[in-house]
Amino acid sequence: MAARQPRKSAGGARPRAGRPPVSVVTGGAGFLGSHLVDLLLDRGHKVLAIDNLVTGKIENLAHLAGRADFRFVKQDVTEYLFLAGPVDYVWHFASPASPVDYRELPIQTLKVGSLGTHKALGLAKHKGARFLLASTSEVYGDPLEHPQTEAYWGHVNPIGPRGCYDEAKRFAEALTVAYQREHRIPTRIVRIFNTYGPRMRMRDGRVVPAFIGQALAHRPITVYGDGSQTRSFCYCSDLIDGIYRLMMGTHPGPMNIGNPHELTVLEFAREILKATGSRSRIVFKPLPKDDPRQRQPDIALARARLKWEPKVALAEGLRRTIDFFRAGGRVSG
Ligand code: UDP
């Protein structure tokens, strides 16, 4: 067997002779992927977005049509990725990301987290690019430690309704670390906590669009269980800023990025009523199986290493998100 040649140090970025950095974003037509594409273009990157449009929407990228520094390729990232030319950064965001989506698409969710991550890592290795995995707070499952630090190993039911997503992302983290160790490619892992903002799909089943949609139509707000379970919601621009800093910094992660402001789902329902001025009443529905009881990121690591913390308060983030849904969910650049 031939001796393995280390390609470069795990923290290294490839040298570029007088050309802009080139980024590939898988899941680039999705909620977060498309916001990342916008930020990268703002920072002077050339960007290629890849998406099979199963849960992503081309409308999220429509405002970029005709730009010379942007290209979209409709492809499933579980298939071989051939791209000509240099690539400096691979941002792997492709995956269904709502509990309703991964209940309806369990095999695709497992495939994009496993085979898709393998292809995206293979691309990064071939191009000598730096790789970032969009992982998730779901690797902590229904956590027994609170708040969750990166050192916590999690409490996941592999065969429950969320197992396809949680285990795919856990596998993706393991594969990312294996590529870093064996192939010496520079990698980053971000664990993303609940995030919201414009470009979420009204009917993706997640609590933010669900409650806003119900409130705007003055239909009942469906709180699952007794609403005492907690979540901590981060506005999308804060999240993308943190992720950009992680990629450009030297810490490989895993690193939590999220907003530590925790509230119960019932409190959140009341915030939505207040922010929309809705006449909706609150109704209680059965709690889905394995719904995490408590979730709050410990962001001490991101504060220390990235000098990052969220800036957009819930009331302001909700106002922008509600405006988006009021305008019919139309995307502007
Ligand atoms: N939820 C709810 N009503 C809804 C949708 C969701 O009460 O119509 C709850 C859900 O049970 C969970 C929380 O809101 O406790 C967040 O759910 P979401 O699907 O947004 O994502 P999760 O954080 O569970 O991955």
PDB file of C-alpha atoms in Angstrom, residues 49-303:
ATOM      1  CA  ALA A  49     -25.016  26.363  -5.112  1.00  0.00           C
ATOM      2  CA  ILE A  50     -26.051  22.726  -5.472  1.00  0.00           C
ATOM      3  CA  ASP A  51     -29.542  21.547  -4.542  1.00  0.00           C
ATOM      4  CA  ASN A  52     -31.940  18.819  -5.692  1.00  0.00           C
ATOM      5  CA  LEU A  53     -34.883  21.083  -4.724  1.00  0.00           C
ATOM      6  CA  VAL A  54     -36.594  18.384  -2.661  1.00  0.00           C
ATOM      7  CA  THR A  55     -37.027  20.813   0.228  1.00  0.00           C
ATOM      8  CA  GLY A  56     -35.075  23.791  -1.160  1.00  0.00           C
ATOM      9  CA  LYS A  57     -36.757  26.352  -3.436  1.00  0.00           C
ATOM     10  CA  ILE A  58     -35.237  27.976  -6.498  1.00  0.00           C
ATOM     11  CA  GLU A  59     -37.146  31.174  -5.571  1.00  0.00           C
ATOM     12  CA  ASN A  60     -34.655  31.570  -2.702  1.00  0.00           C
ATOM     13  CA  LEU A  61     -31.948  32.189  -5.318  1.00  0.00           C
ATOM     14  CA  ALA A  62     -34.002  33.934  -8.019  1.00  0.00           C
ATOM     15  CA  HIS A  63     -32.646  37.368  -7.060  1.00  0.00           C
ATOM     16  CA  LEU A  64     -29.138  36.169  -8.060  1.00  0.00           C
ATOM     17  CA  ALA A  65     -30.034  35.183 -11.621  1.00  0.00           C
ATOM     18  CA  GLY A  66     -27.611  36.596 -14.177  1.00  0.00           C
ATOM     19  CA  ARG A  67     -24.766  37.308 -11.765  1.00  0.00           C
ATOM     20  CA  ALA A  68     -21.385  36.282 -13.131  1.00  0.00           C
ATOM     21  CA  ASP A  69     -20.123  35.271  -9.678  1.00  0.00           C
ATOM     22  CA  PHE A  70     -22.984  32.854  -8.997  1.00  0.00           C
ATOM     23  CA  ARG A  71     -24.052  29.527 -10.479  1.00  0.00           C
ATOM     24  CA  PHE A  72     -26.760  27.040  -9.554  1.00  0.00           C
ATOM     25  CA  VAL A  73     -26.617  23.328 -10.333  1.00  0.00           C
ATOM     26  CA  LYS A  74     -29.651  21.132  -9.749  1.00  0.00           C
ATOM     27  CA  GLN A  75     -28.185  17.899  -8.474  1.00  0.00           C
ATOM     28  CA  ASP A  76     -28.642  15.386  -5.721  1.00  0.00           C
ATOM     29  CA  VAL A  77     -25.462  15.505  -3.629  1.00  0.00           C
ATOM     30  CA  THR A  78     -25.639  11.776  -2.960  1.00  0.00           C
ATOM     31  CA  GLU A  79     -24.484  11.374  -6.577  1.00  0.00           C
ATOM     32  CA  TYR A  80     -20.923  11.945  -7.748  1.00  0.00           C
ATOM     33  CA  LEU A  81     -20.038  15.639  -7.852  1.00  0.00           C
ATOM     34  CA  PHE A  82     -17.883  16.628 -10.781  1.00  0.00           C
ATOM     35  CA  LEU A  83     -16.883  20.278 -10.818  1.00  0.00           C
ATOM     36  CA  ALA A  84     -14.249  21.874 -13.032  1.00  0.00           C
ATOM     37  CA  GLY A  85     -11.890  24.498 -11.640  1.00  0.00           C
ATOM     38  CA  PRO A  86     -10.681  25.396  -8.176  1.00  0.00           C
ATOM     39  CA  VAL A  87     -12.790  25.165  -5.025  1.00  0.00           C
ATOM     40  CA  ASP A  88     -11.592  26.686  -1.745  1.00  0.00           C
ATOM     41  CA  TYR A  89     -14.524  26.097   0.587  1.00  0.00           C
ATOM     42  CA  VAL A  90     -17.209  23.392   0.684  1.00  0.00           C
ATOM     43  CA  TRP A  91     -20.201  24.203   2.890  1.00  0.00           C
ATOM     44  CA  HIS A  92     -22.344  21.087   3.308  1.00  0.00           C
ATOM     45  CA  PHE A  93     -25.866  22.249   4.144  1.00  0.00           C
ATOM     46  CA  ALA A  94     -28.005  19.827   2.131  1.00  0.00           C
ATOM     47  CA  SER A  95     -30.600  17.965   4.204  1.00  0.00           C
ATOM     48  CA  PRO A  96     -34.278  17.972   5.028  1.00  0.00           C
ATOM     49  CA  ALA A  97     -34.351  19.908   8.300  1.00  0.00           C
ATOM     50  CA  SER A  98     -37.814  19.834   9.816  1.00  0.00           C
ATOM     51  CA  PRO A  99     -39.284  16.952  11.830  1.00  0.00           C
ATOM     52  CA  VAL A 100     -42.186  16.783   9.348  1.00  0.00           C
ATOM     53  CA  ASP A 101     -39.762  16.607   6.392  1.00  0.00           C
ATOM     54  CA  TYR A 102     -37.633  13.875   7.811  1.00  0.00           C
ATOM     55  CA  ARG A 103     -40.653  11.879   8.888  1.00  0.00           C
ATOM     56  CA  GLU A 104     -41.834  11.982   5.258  1.00  0.00           C
ATOM     57  CA  LEU A 105     -38.344  11.518   3.750  1.00  0.00           C
ATOM     58  CA  PRO A 106     -36.508   9.219   6.181  1.00  0.00           C
ATOM     59  CA  ILE A 107     -34.405   7.423   3.563  1.00  0.00           C
ATOM     60  CA  GLN A 108     -33.441  10.605   1.694  1.00  0.00           C
ATOM     61  CA  THR A 109     -32.527  12.173   5.030  1.00  0.00           C
ATOM     62  CA  LEU A 110     -30.264   9.244   5.886  1.00  0.00           C
ATOM     63  CA  LYS A 111     -28.767   9.217   2.394  1.00  0.00           C
ATOM     64  CA  VAL A 112     -27.914  12.903   2.234  1.00  0.00           C
ATOM     65  CA  GLY A 113     -26.393  12.819   5.724  1.00  0.00           C
ATOM     66  CA  SER A 114     -24.277   9.745   4.924  1.00  0.00           C
ATOM     67  CA  LEU A 115     -23.699   9.380   1.157  1.00  0.00           C
ATOM     68  CA  GLY A 116     -24.103  13.120   0.553  1.00  0.00           C
ATOM     69  CA  THR A 117     -21.563  13.981   3.241  1.00  0.00           C
ATOM     70  CA  HIS A 118     -19.202  11.395   1.718  1.00  0.00           C
ATOM     71  CA  LYS A 119     -19.482  13.003  -1.729  1.00  0.00           C
ATOM     72  CA  ALA A 120     -19.055  16.538  -0.339  1.00  0.00           C
ATOM     73  CA  LEU A 121     -15.989  15.467   1.646  1.00  0.00           C
ATOM     74  CA  GLY A 122     -14.626  13.713  -1.441  1.00  0.00           C
ATOM     75  CA  LEU A 123     -15.021  16.953  -3.380  1.00  0.00           C
ATOM     76  CA  ALA A 124     -13.192  18.909  -0.666  1.00  0.00           C
ATOM     77  CA  LYS A 125     -10.393  16.335  -0.599  1.00  0.00           C
ATOM     78  CA  HIS A 126     -10.004  16.338  -4.380  1.00  0.00           C
ATOM     79  CA  LYS A 127      -9.927  20.150  -4.540  1.00  0.00           C
ATOM     80  CA  GLY A 128      -7.840  20.695  -1.391  1.00  0.00           C
ATOM     81  CA  ALA A 129     -10.729  22.761  -0.036  1.00  0.00           C
ATOM     82  CA  ARG A 130     -11.747  23.497   3.523  1.00  0.00           C
ATOM     83  CA  PHE A 131     -14.955  21.674   4.504  1.00  0.00           C
ATOM     84  CA  LEU A 132     -17.733  22.708   6.870  1.00  0.00           C
ATOM     85  CA  LEU A 133     -20.490  20.363   8.003  1.00  0.00           C
ATOM     86  CA  ALA A 134     -23.826  21.866   9.015  1.00  0.00           C
ATOM     87  CA  SER A 135     -24.570  19.581  11.942  1.00  0.00           C
ATOM     88  CA  THR A 136     -27.302  20.059  14.488  1.00  0.00           C
ATOM     89  CA  SER A 137     -28.369  20.259  18.108  1.00  0.00           C
ATOM     90  CA  GLU A 138     -30.248  17.038  17.270  1.00  0.00           C
ATOM     91  CA  VAL A 139     -26.976  15.143  17.824  1.00  0.00           C
ATOM     92  CA  TYR A 140     -27.782  15.746  21.523  1.00  0.00           C
ATOM     93  CA  GLY A 141     -31.198  14.070  21.042  1.00  0.00           C
ATOM     94  CA  ASP A 142     -33.547  14.584  24.004  1.00  0.00           C
ATOM     95  CA  PRO A 143     -30.713  15.917  26.164  1.00  0.00           C
ATOM     96  CA  LEU A 144     -30.136  14.890  29.762  1.00  0.00           C
ATOM     97  CA  GLU A 145     -27.706  17.778  30.269  1.00  0.00           C
ATOM     98  CA  HIS A 146     -28.793  21.380  30.190  1.00  0.00           C
ATOM     99  CA  PRO A 147     -27.694  23.665  28.613  1.00  0.00           C
ATOM    100  CA  GLN A 148     -25.894  21.565  26.022  1.00  0.00           C
ATOM    101  CA  THR A 149     -22.129  21.967  25.688  1.00  0.00           C
ATOM    102  CA  GLU A 150     -20.118  20.481  22.834  1.00  0.00           C
ATOM    103  CA  ALA A 151     -18.677  17.921  25.288  1.00  0.00           C
ATOM    104  CA  TYR A 152     -22.092  16.271  25.758  1.00  0.00           C
ATOM    105  CA  TRP A 153     -22.451  12.989  23.838  1.00  0.00           C
ATOM    106  CA  GLY A 154     -26.211  13.069  23.571  1.00  0.00           C
ATOM    107  CA  HIS A 155     -29.272  10.942  24.238  1.00  0.00           C
ATOM    108  CA  VAL A 156     -30.620   9.742  20.897  1.00  0.00           C
ATOM    109  CA  ASN A 157     -33.185   7.076  20.004  1.00  0.00           C
ATOM    110  CA  PRO A 158     -31.758   5.600  16.784  1.00  0.00           C
ATOM    111  CA  ILE A 159     -35.039   3.948  15.763  1.00  0.00           C
ATOM    112  CA  GLY A 160     -37.484   6.711  16.714  1.00  0.00           C
ATOM    113  CA  PRO A 161     -39.113   9.086  14.201  1.00  0.00           C
ATOM    114  CA  ARG A 162     -36.217  11.564  14.480  1.00  0.00           C
ATOM    115  CA  GLY A 163     -33.527   8.865  14.369  1.00  0.00           C
ATOM    116  CA  CYS A 164     -33.011   9.182  10.600  1.00  0.00           C
ATOM    117  CA  TYR A 165     -31.933  12.816  10.980  1.00  0.00           C
ATOM    118  CA  ASP A 166     -30.090  12.550  14.292  1.00  0.00           C
ATOM    119  CA  GLU A 167     -28.093   9.468  13.327  1.00  0.00           C
ATOM    120  CA  ALA A 168     -27.350  10.744   9.822  1.00  0.00           C
ATOM    121  CA  LYS A 169     -25.870  13.899  11.321  1.00  0.00           C
ATOM    122  CA  ARG A 170     -23.954  11.912  13.953  1.00  0.00           C
ATOM    123  CA  PHE A 171     -22.548   9.716  11.176  1.00  0.00           C
ATOM    124  CA  ALA A 172     -21.745  12.870   9.167  1.00  0.00           C
ATOM    125  CA  GLU A 173     -19.765  14.269  12.107  1.00  0.00           C
ATOM    126  CA  ALA A 174     -17.868  10.975  12.469  1.00  0.00           C
ATOM    127  CA  LEU A 175     -17.086  10.894   8.739  1.00  0.00           C
ATOM    128  CA  THR A 176     -15.944  14.517   8.766  1.00  0.00           C
ATOM    129  CA  VAL A 177     -13.565  13.855  11.647  1.00  0.00           C
ATOM    130  CA  ALA A 178     -12.305  10.677   9.920  1.00  0.00           C
ATOM    131  CA  TYR A 179     -11.493  12.665   6.746  1.00  0.00           C
ATOM    132  CA  GLN A 180      -9.691  15.240   8.846  1.00  0.00           C
ATOM    133  CA  ARG A 181      -7.667  12.551  10.650  1.00  0.00           C
ATOM    134  CA  GLU A 182      -6.934  10.263   7.738  1.00  0.00           C
ATOM    135  CA  HIS A 183      -6.763  12.632   4.762  1.00  0.00           C
ATOM    136  CA  ARG A 184      -5.683  15.720   6.735  1.00  0.00           C
ATOM    137  CA  ILE A 185      -8.289  17.936   5.091  1.00  0.00           C
ATOM    138  CA  PRO A 186      -9.199  21.025   7.121  1.00  0.00           C
ATOM    139  CA  THR A 187     -12.714  20.566   8.491  1.00  0.00           C
ATOM    140  CA  ARG A 188     -15.191  22.478  10.609  1.00  0.00           C
ATOM    141  CA  ILE A 189     -18.366  21.180  12.317  1.00  0.00           C
ATOM    142  CA  VAL A 190     -21.112  23.545  13.426  1.00  0.00           C
ATOM    143  CA  ARG A 191     -24.011  22.338  15.575  1.00  0.00           C
ATOM    144  CA  ILE A 192     -26.947  24.525  14.586  1.00  0.00           C
ATOM    145  CA  PHE A 193     -29.750  25.120  17.085  1.00  0.00           C
ATOM    146  CA  ASN A 194     -33.298  26.196  16.176  1.00  0.00           C
ATOM    147  CA  THR A 195     -33.068  29.018  13.639  1.00  0.00           C
ATOM    148  CA  TYR A 196     -35.774  31.133  12.027  1.00  0.00           C
ATOM    149  CA  GLY A 197     -36.221  33.931   9.543  1.00  0.00           C
ATOM    150  CA  PRO A 198     -37.420  34.829   6.054  1.00  0.00           C
ATOM    151  CA  ARG A 199     -37.315  31.982   3.465  1.00  0.00           C
ATOM    152  CA  MET A 200     -38.593  29.335   5.838  1.00  0.00           C
ATOM    153  CA  ARG A 201     -41.363  27.411   4.119  1.00  0.00           C
ATOM    154  CA  MET A 202     -44.775  28.234   5.534  1.00  0.00           C
ATOM    155  CA  ARG A 203     -45.709  24.558   5.549  1.00  0.00           C
ATOM    156  CA  ASP A 204     -42.445  22.924   6.604  1.00  0.00           C
ATOM    157  CA  GLY A 205     -44.025  21.934   9.924  1.00  0.00           C
ATOM    158  CA  ARG A 206     -41.543  23.725  12.158  1.00  0.00           C
ATOM    159  CA  VAL A 207     -42.920  25.722  14.988  1.00  0.00           C
ATOM    160  CA  VAL A 208     -42.002  29.204  13.716  1.00  0.00           C
ATOM    161  CA  PRO A 209     -43.781  29.096  10.336  1.00  0.00           C
ATOM    162  CA  ALA A 210     -46.572  26.948  11.811  1.00  0.00           C
ATOM    163  CA  PHE A 211     -47.436  29.452  14.541  1.00  0.00           C
ATOM    164  CA  ILE A 212     -46.983  32.522  12.318  1.00  0.00           C
ATOM    165  CA  GLY A 213     -49.160  30.998   9.584  1.00  0.00           C
ATOM    166  CA  GLN A 214     -51.873  30.108  12.079  1.00  0.00           C
ATOM    167  CA  ALA A 215     -51.707  33.520  13.754  1.00  0.00           C
ATOM    168  CA  LEU A 216     -51.900  35.470  10.482  1.00  0.00           C
ATOM    169  CA  ALA A 217     -54.970  33.453   9.433  1.00  0.00           C
ATOM    170  CA  HIS A 218     -56.506  33.787  12.932  1.00  0.00           C
ATOM    171  CA  ARG A 219     -56.654  29.983  13.118  1.00  0.00           C
ATOM    172  CA  PRO A 220     -55.924  28.132  16.394  1.00  0.00           C
ATOM    173  CA  ILE A 221     -52.259  27.980  17.436  1.00  0.00           C
ATOM    174  CA  THR A 222     -51.398  24.288  17.844  1.00  0.00           C
ATOM    175  CA  VAL A 223     -49.175  23.845  20.884  1.00  0.00           C
ATOM    176  CA  TYR A 224     -47.931  20.264  21.163  1.00  0.00           C
ATOM    177  CA  GLY A 225     -48.054  18.662  24.611  1.00  0.00           C
ATOM    178  CA  ASP A 226     -48.579  21.130  27.449  1.00  0.00           C
ATOM    179  CA  GLY A 227     -46.115  23.560  25.834  1.00  0.00           C
ATOM    180  CA  SER A 228     -43.609  23.301  28.680  1.00  0.00           C
ATOM    181  CA  GLN A 229     -40.849  21.960  26.390  1.00  0.00           C
ATOM    182  CA  THR A 230     -38.255  24.618  25.627  1.00  0.00           C
ATOM    183  CA  ARG A 231     -36.411  25.876  22.563  1.00  0.00           C
ATOM    184  CA  SER A 232     -33.968  28.745  21.951  1.00  0.00           C
ATOM    185  CA  PHE A 233     -34.445  30.550  18.625  1.00  0.00           C
ATOM    186  CA  CYS A 234     -31.649  32.202  16.666  1.00  0.00           C
ATOM    187  CA  TYR A 235     -32.274  34.695  13.864  1.00  0.00           C
ATOM    188  CA  CYS A 236     -30.810  33.534  10.535  1.00  0.00           C
ATOM    189  CA  SER A 237     -28.355  36.418   9.964  1.00  0.00           C
ATOM    190  CA  ASP A 238     -26.783  35.877  13.395  1.00  0.00           C
ATOM    191  CA  LEU A 239     -26.402  32.185  12.693  1.00  0.00           C
ATOM    192  CA  ILE A 240     -24.829  32.638   9.261  1.00  0.00           C
ATOM    193  CA  ASP A 241     -22.403  35.218  10.659  1.00  0.00           C
ATOM    194  CA  GLY A 242     -21.267  32.719  13.329  1.00  0.00           C
ATOM    195  CA  ILE A 243     -20.869  29.933  10.781  1.00  0.00           C
ATOM    196  CA  TYR A 244     -18.803  32.157   8.479  1.00  0.00           C
ATOM    197  CA  ARG A 245     -16.485  32.995  11.378  1.00  0.00           C
ATOM    198  CA  LEU A 246     -16.134  29.303  12.223  1.00  0.00           C
ATOM    199  CA  MET A 247     -15.124  28.413   8.661  1.00  0.00           C
ATOM    200  CA  MET A 248     -12.613  31.257   8.454  1.00  0.00           C
ATOM    201  CA  GLY A 249     -11.161  30.666  11.928  1.00  0.00           C
ATOM    202  CA  THR A 250      -8.890  27.911  13.172  1.00  0.00           C
ATOM    203  CA  HIS A 251     -11.133  25.925  15.542  1.00  0.00           C
ATOM    204  CA  PRO A 252     -12.377  22.684  13.919  1.00  0.00           C
ATOM    205  CA  GLY A 253     -15.461  22.376  16.152  1.00  0.00           C
ATOM    206  CA  PRO A 254     -17.818  20.846  16.843  1.00  0.00           C
ATOM    207  CA  MET A 255     -19.112  24.239  17.891  1.00  0.00           C
ATOM    208  CA  ASN A 256     -22.610  25.220  18.997  1.00  0.00           C
ATOM    209  CA  ILE A 257     -24.055  28.205  17.172  1.00  0.00           C
ATOM    210  CA  GLY A 258     -27.441  29.354  18.401  1.00  0.00           C
ATOM    211  CA  ASN A 259     -29.194  31.855  20.597  1.00  0.00           C
ATOM    212  CA  PRO A 260     -29.190  30.912  24.297  1.00  0.00           C
ATOM    213  CA  HIS A 261     -32.422  32.860  24.972  1.00  0.00           C
ATOM    214  CA  GLU A 262     -34.624  29.924  26.049  1.00  0.00           C
ATOM    215  CA  LEU A 263     -38.399  29.916  26.273  1.00  0.00           C
ATOM    216  CA  THR A 264     -41.176  27.366  26.506  1.00  0.00           C
ATOM    217  CA  VAL A 265     -43.218  26.601  23.414  1.00  0.00           C
ATOM    218  CA  LEU A 266     -46.263  28.058  25.205  1.00  0.00           C
ATOM    219  CA  GLU A 267     -44.371  31.299  25.901  1.00  0.00           C
ATOM    220  CA  PHE A 268     -43.300  31.303  22.281  1.00  0.00           C
ATOM    221  CA  ALA A 269     -46.930  30.944  21.138  1.00  0.00           C
ATOM    222  CA  ARG A 270     -47.811  34.012  23.237  1.00  0.00           C
ATOM    223  CA  GLU A 271     -44.908  35.959  21.672  1.00  0.00           C
ATOM    224  CA  ILE A 272     -46.305  35.154  18.232  1.00  0.00           C
ATOM    225  CA  LEU A 273     -49.787  36.297  19.236  1.00  0.00           C
ATOM    226  CA  LYS A 274     -48.331  39.555  20.525  1.00  0.00           C
ATOM    227  CA  ALA A 275     -46.124  40.125  17.470  1.00  0.00           C
ATOM    228  CA  THR A 276     -48.927  39.469  14.978  1.00  0.00           C
ATOM    229  CA  GLY A 277     -51.790  41.037  16.959  1.00  0.00           C
ATOM    230  CA  SER A 278     -53.743  37.884  16.141  1.00  0.00           C
ATOM    231  CA  ARG A 279     -57.118  36.821  17.540  1.00  0.00           C
ATOM    232  CA  SER A 280     -56.083  33.143  17.421  1.00  0.00           C
ATOM    233  CA  ARG A 281     -56.655  31.027  20.487  1.00  0.00           C
ATOM    234  CA  ILE A 282     -54.162  28.440  21.719  1.00  0.00           C
ATOM    235  CA  VAL A 283     -55.132  24.756  21.455  1.00  0.00           C
ATOM    236  CA  PHE A 284     -53.156  21.778  22.745  1.00  0.00           C
ATOM    237  CA  LYS A 285     -52.323  18.732  20.568  1.00  0.00           C
ATOM    238  CA  PRO A 286     -50.472  15.506  21.403  1.00  0.00           C
ATOM    239  CA  LEU A 287     -46.705  15.828  21.810  1.00  0.00           C
ATOM    240  CA  PRO A 288     -44.848  14.026  18.987  1.00  0.00           C
ATOM    241  CA  LYS A 289     -42.751  11.015  20.039  1.00  0.00           C
ATOM    242  CA  ASP A 290     -39.189  11.807  21.187  1.00  0.00           C
ATOM    243  CA  ASP A 291     -39.794  15.579  21.098  1.00  0.00           C
ATOM    244  CA  PRO A 292     -36.841  16.995  23.092  1.00  0.00           C
ATOM    245  CA  ARG A 293     -37.941  18.394  26.489  1.00  0.00           C
ATOM    246  CA  GLN A 294     -35.339  21.140  26.762  1.00  0.00           C
ATOM    247  CA  ARG A 295     -32.920  22.731  24.351  1.00  0.00           C
ATOM    248  CA  GLN A 296     -30.527  25.596  24.934  1.00  0.00           C
ATOM    249  CA  PRO A 297     -27.051  26.027  23.475  1.00  0.00           C
ATOM    250  CA  ASP A 298     -24.065  26.747  25.673  1.00  0.00           C
ATOM    251  CA  ILE A 299     -22.166  29.176  23.417  1.00  0.00           C
ATOM    252  CA  ALA A 300     -19.134  29.814  25.631  1.00  0.00           C
ATOM    253  CA  LEU A 301     -16.870  28.219  22.999  1.00  0.00           C
ATOM    254  CA  ALA A 302     -18.203  30.407  20.159  1.00  0.00           C
ATOM    255  CA  ARG A 303     -17.939  33.504  22.350  1.00  0.00           C
TER     256      ARG A 303
END
